[in-house]
Coordinates of C-alpha atoms in Angstrom, one line a residue:
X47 CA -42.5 -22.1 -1.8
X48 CA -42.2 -24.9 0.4
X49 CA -45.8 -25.2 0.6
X50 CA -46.5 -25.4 -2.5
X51 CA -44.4 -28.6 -2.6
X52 CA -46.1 -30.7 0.2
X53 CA -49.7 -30.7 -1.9
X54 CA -47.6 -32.2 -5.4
X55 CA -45.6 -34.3 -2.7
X56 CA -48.8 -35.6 -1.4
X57 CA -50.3 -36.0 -4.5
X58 CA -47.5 -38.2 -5.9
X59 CA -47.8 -40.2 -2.8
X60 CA -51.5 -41.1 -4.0
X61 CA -50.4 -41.8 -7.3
X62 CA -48.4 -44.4 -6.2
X63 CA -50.5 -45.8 -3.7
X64 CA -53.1 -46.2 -6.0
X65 CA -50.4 -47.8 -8.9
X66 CA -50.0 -50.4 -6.5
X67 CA -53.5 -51.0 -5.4
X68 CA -54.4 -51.9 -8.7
X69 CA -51.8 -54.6 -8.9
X70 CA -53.1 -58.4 -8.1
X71 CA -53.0 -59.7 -4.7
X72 CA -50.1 -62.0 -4.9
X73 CA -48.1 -59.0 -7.1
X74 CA -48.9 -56.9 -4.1
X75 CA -47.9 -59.6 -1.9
X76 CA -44.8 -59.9 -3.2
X77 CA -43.6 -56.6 -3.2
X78 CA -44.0 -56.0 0.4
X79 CA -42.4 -59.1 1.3
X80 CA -39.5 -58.0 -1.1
X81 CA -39.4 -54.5 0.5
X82 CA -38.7 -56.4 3.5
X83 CA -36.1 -58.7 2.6
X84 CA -34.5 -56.0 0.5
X85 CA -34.6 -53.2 2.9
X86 CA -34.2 -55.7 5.6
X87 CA -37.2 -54.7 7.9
X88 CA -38.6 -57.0 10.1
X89 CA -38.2 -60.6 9.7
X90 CA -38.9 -61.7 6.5
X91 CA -38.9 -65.2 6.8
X92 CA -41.4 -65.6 9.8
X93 CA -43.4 -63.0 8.6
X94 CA -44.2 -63.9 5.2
X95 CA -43.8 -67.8 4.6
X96 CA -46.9 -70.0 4.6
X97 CA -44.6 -73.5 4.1
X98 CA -41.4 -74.5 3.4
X99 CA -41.7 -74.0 -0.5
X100 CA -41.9 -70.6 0.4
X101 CA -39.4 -70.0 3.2
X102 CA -36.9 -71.5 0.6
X103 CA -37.8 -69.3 -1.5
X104 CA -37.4 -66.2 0.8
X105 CA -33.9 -67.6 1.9
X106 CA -32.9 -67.8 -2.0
X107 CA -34.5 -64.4 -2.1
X108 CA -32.2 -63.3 0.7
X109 CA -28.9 -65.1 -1.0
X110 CA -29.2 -62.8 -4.1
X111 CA -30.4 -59.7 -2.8
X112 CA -27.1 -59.1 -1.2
X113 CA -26.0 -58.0 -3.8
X114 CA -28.5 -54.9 -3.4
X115 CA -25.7 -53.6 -1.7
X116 CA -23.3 -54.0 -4.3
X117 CA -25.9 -52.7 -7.4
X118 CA -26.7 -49.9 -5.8
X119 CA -22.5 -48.5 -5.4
X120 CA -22.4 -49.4 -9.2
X121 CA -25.2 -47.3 -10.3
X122 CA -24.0 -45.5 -13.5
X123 CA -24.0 -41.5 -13.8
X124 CA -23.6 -42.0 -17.4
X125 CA -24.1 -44.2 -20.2
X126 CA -19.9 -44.8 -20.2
X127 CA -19.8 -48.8 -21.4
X128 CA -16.9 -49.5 -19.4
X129 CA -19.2 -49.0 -16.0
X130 CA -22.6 -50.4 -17.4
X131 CA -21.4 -54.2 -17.6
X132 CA -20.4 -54.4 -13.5
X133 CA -24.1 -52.6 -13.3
X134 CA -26.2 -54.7 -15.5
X135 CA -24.7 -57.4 -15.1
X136 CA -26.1 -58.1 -11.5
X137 CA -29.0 -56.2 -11.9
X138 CA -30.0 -58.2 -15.0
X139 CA -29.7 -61.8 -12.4
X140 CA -31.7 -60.0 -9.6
X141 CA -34.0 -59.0 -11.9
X142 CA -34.4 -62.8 -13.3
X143 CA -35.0 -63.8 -10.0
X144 CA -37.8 -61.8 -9.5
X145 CA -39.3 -62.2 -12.5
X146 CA -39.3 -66.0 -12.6
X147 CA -41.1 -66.2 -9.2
X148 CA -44.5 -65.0 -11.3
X149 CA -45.7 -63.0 -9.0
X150 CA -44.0 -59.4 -11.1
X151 CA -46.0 -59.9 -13.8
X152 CA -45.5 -56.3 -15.5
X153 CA -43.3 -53.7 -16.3
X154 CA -45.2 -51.8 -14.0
X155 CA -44.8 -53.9 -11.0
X156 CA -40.9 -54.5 -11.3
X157 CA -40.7 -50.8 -12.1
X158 CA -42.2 -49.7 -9.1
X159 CA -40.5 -52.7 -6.9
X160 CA -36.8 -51.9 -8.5
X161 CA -37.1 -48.1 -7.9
X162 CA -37.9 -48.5 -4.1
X163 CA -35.2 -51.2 -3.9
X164 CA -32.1 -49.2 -5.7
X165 CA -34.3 -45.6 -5.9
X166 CA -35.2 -43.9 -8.5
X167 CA -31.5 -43.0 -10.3
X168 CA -32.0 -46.8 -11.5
X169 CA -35.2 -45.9 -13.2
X170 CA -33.0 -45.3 -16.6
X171 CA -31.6 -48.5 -16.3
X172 CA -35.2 -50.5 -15.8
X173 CA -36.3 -51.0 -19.2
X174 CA -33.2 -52.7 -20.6
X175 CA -32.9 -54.9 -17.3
X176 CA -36.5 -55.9 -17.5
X177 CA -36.4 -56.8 -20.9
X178 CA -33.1 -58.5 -21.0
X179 CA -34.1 -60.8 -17.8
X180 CA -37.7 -61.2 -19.2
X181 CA -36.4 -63.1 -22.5
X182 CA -34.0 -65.2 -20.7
X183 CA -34.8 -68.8 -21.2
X184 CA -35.4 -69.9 -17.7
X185 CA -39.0 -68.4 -18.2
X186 CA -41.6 -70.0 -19.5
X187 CA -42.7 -69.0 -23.1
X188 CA -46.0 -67.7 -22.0
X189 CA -44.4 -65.5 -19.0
X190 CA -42.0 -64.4 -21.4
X191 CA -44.7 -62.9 -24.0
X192 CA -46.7 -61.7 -21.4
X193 CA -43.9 -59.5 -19.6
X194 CA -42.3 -58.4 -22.9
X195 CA -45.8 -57.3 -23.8
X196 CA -46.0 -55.9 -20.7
X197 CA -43.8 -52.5 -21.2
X198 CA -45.3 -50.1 -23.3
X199 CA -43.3 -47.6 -25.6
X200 CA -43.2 -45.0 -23.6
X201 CA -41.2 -46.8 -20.8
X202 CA -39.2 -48.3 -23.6
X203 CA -38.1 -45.4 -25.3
X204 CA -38.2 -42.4 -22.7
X205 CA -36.1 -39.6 -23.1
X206 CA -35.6 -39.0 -19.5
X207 CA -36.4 -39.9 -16.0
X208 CA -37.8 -38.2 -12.8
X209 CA -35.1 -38.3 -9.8
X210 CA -38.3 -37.9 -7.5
X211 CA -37.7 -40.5 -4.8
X212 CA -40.7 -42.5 -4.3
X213 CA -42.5 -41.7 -1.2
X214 CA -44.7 -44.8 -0.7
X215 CA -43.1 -48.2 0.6
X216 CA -45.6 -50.6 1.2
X217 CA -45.5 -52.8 4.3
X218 CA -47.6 -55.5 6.0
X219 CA -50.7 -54.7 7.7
X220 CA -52.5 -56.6 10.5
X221 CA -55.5 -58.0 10.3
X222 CA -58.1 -56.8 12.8
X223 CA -60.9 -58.3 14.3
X224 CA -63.8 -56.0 13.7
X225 CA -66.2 -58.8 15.5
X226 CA -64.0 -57.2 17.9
X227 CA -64.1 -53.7 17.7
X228 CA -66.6 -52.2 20.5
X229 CA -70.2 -50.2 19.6

């Protein structure tokens, strides 16, 4: 039985691999660089800023995903109200954060950054976070329209949720030389 699983697990490794190949350069940017502030691998800061704009951004970045920590012990088992307000709450202003750096420019891409950042018991709780962060007012019209847009029915009204894990975290990759490579 156990070898049956390795092919679907493999194959739901490609899946996502190729979900986030089809996301724009910067979008794809982003996520690693999140995945590495969030999950804190490597150093963030000297790895990924180009100029100060952007080193304050990873230190802001850094500020309010502590409370990653935090999110992730609040994480509802049900839908009782009394524990989604200390959940949403938080997630909601992380998620705001995210989305007003313009680079998650979909449902699609928050989706699959969120559910490698808190896992994939969150995935329940994505739609209404997306939606409530991407109609604050702190985005601009247009990015507002163009996330809301973003999230199809399906997502919006799903019945229920894998508790697959994702398999595929993407990280930085080094450039080689291939003027460098020998014959």
């Amino acid at each position: 039985m156990a070898a049956r699983a390795k092919p679907a697990e493999g194959a739901m490794t490609l899946a996502e691999m190729k979900e986030f190949a089809g996301f724009a350069a910067g979008t794809q940017r982003y996520v690693r660089r999140s995945l590495d502030v969030g999950l804190e691998r490597d150093d963030a800061l000297s790895r990924w800023s180009r100029d100060v704009v952007e080193a304050a951004s990873i230190r802001a970045q850094a500020r309010i995903y502590e409370r990653l920590k935090d999110i992730r012990t609040l994480l509802p088992n049900d839908s009782d109200l009394g524990a989604i307000e200390p959940f949403m709450a938080p997630l909601v202003t992380l998620s705001a954060f995210d989305l007003g750096q313009g680079r998650l420019t979909s449902f699609s891409a928050y989706r699959f950054l969120y559910e490698r950042l808190l896992g994939a018991e969150v995935r329940p709780w994505l739609p209404a976070a997306f939606c409530s962060a991407s109609a604050l007012p702190h985005l601009h019209p247009d990015l507002r329209r163009k996330l809301l847009q973003s999230i199809s029915e399906a997502a919006a009204t799903a019945s229920g949720w894998s508790n697959r894990q994702p398999s595929f975290f993407p990280q930085w990759v080094e450039k080689i030389d291939t003027n460098a490579l020998p014959n």
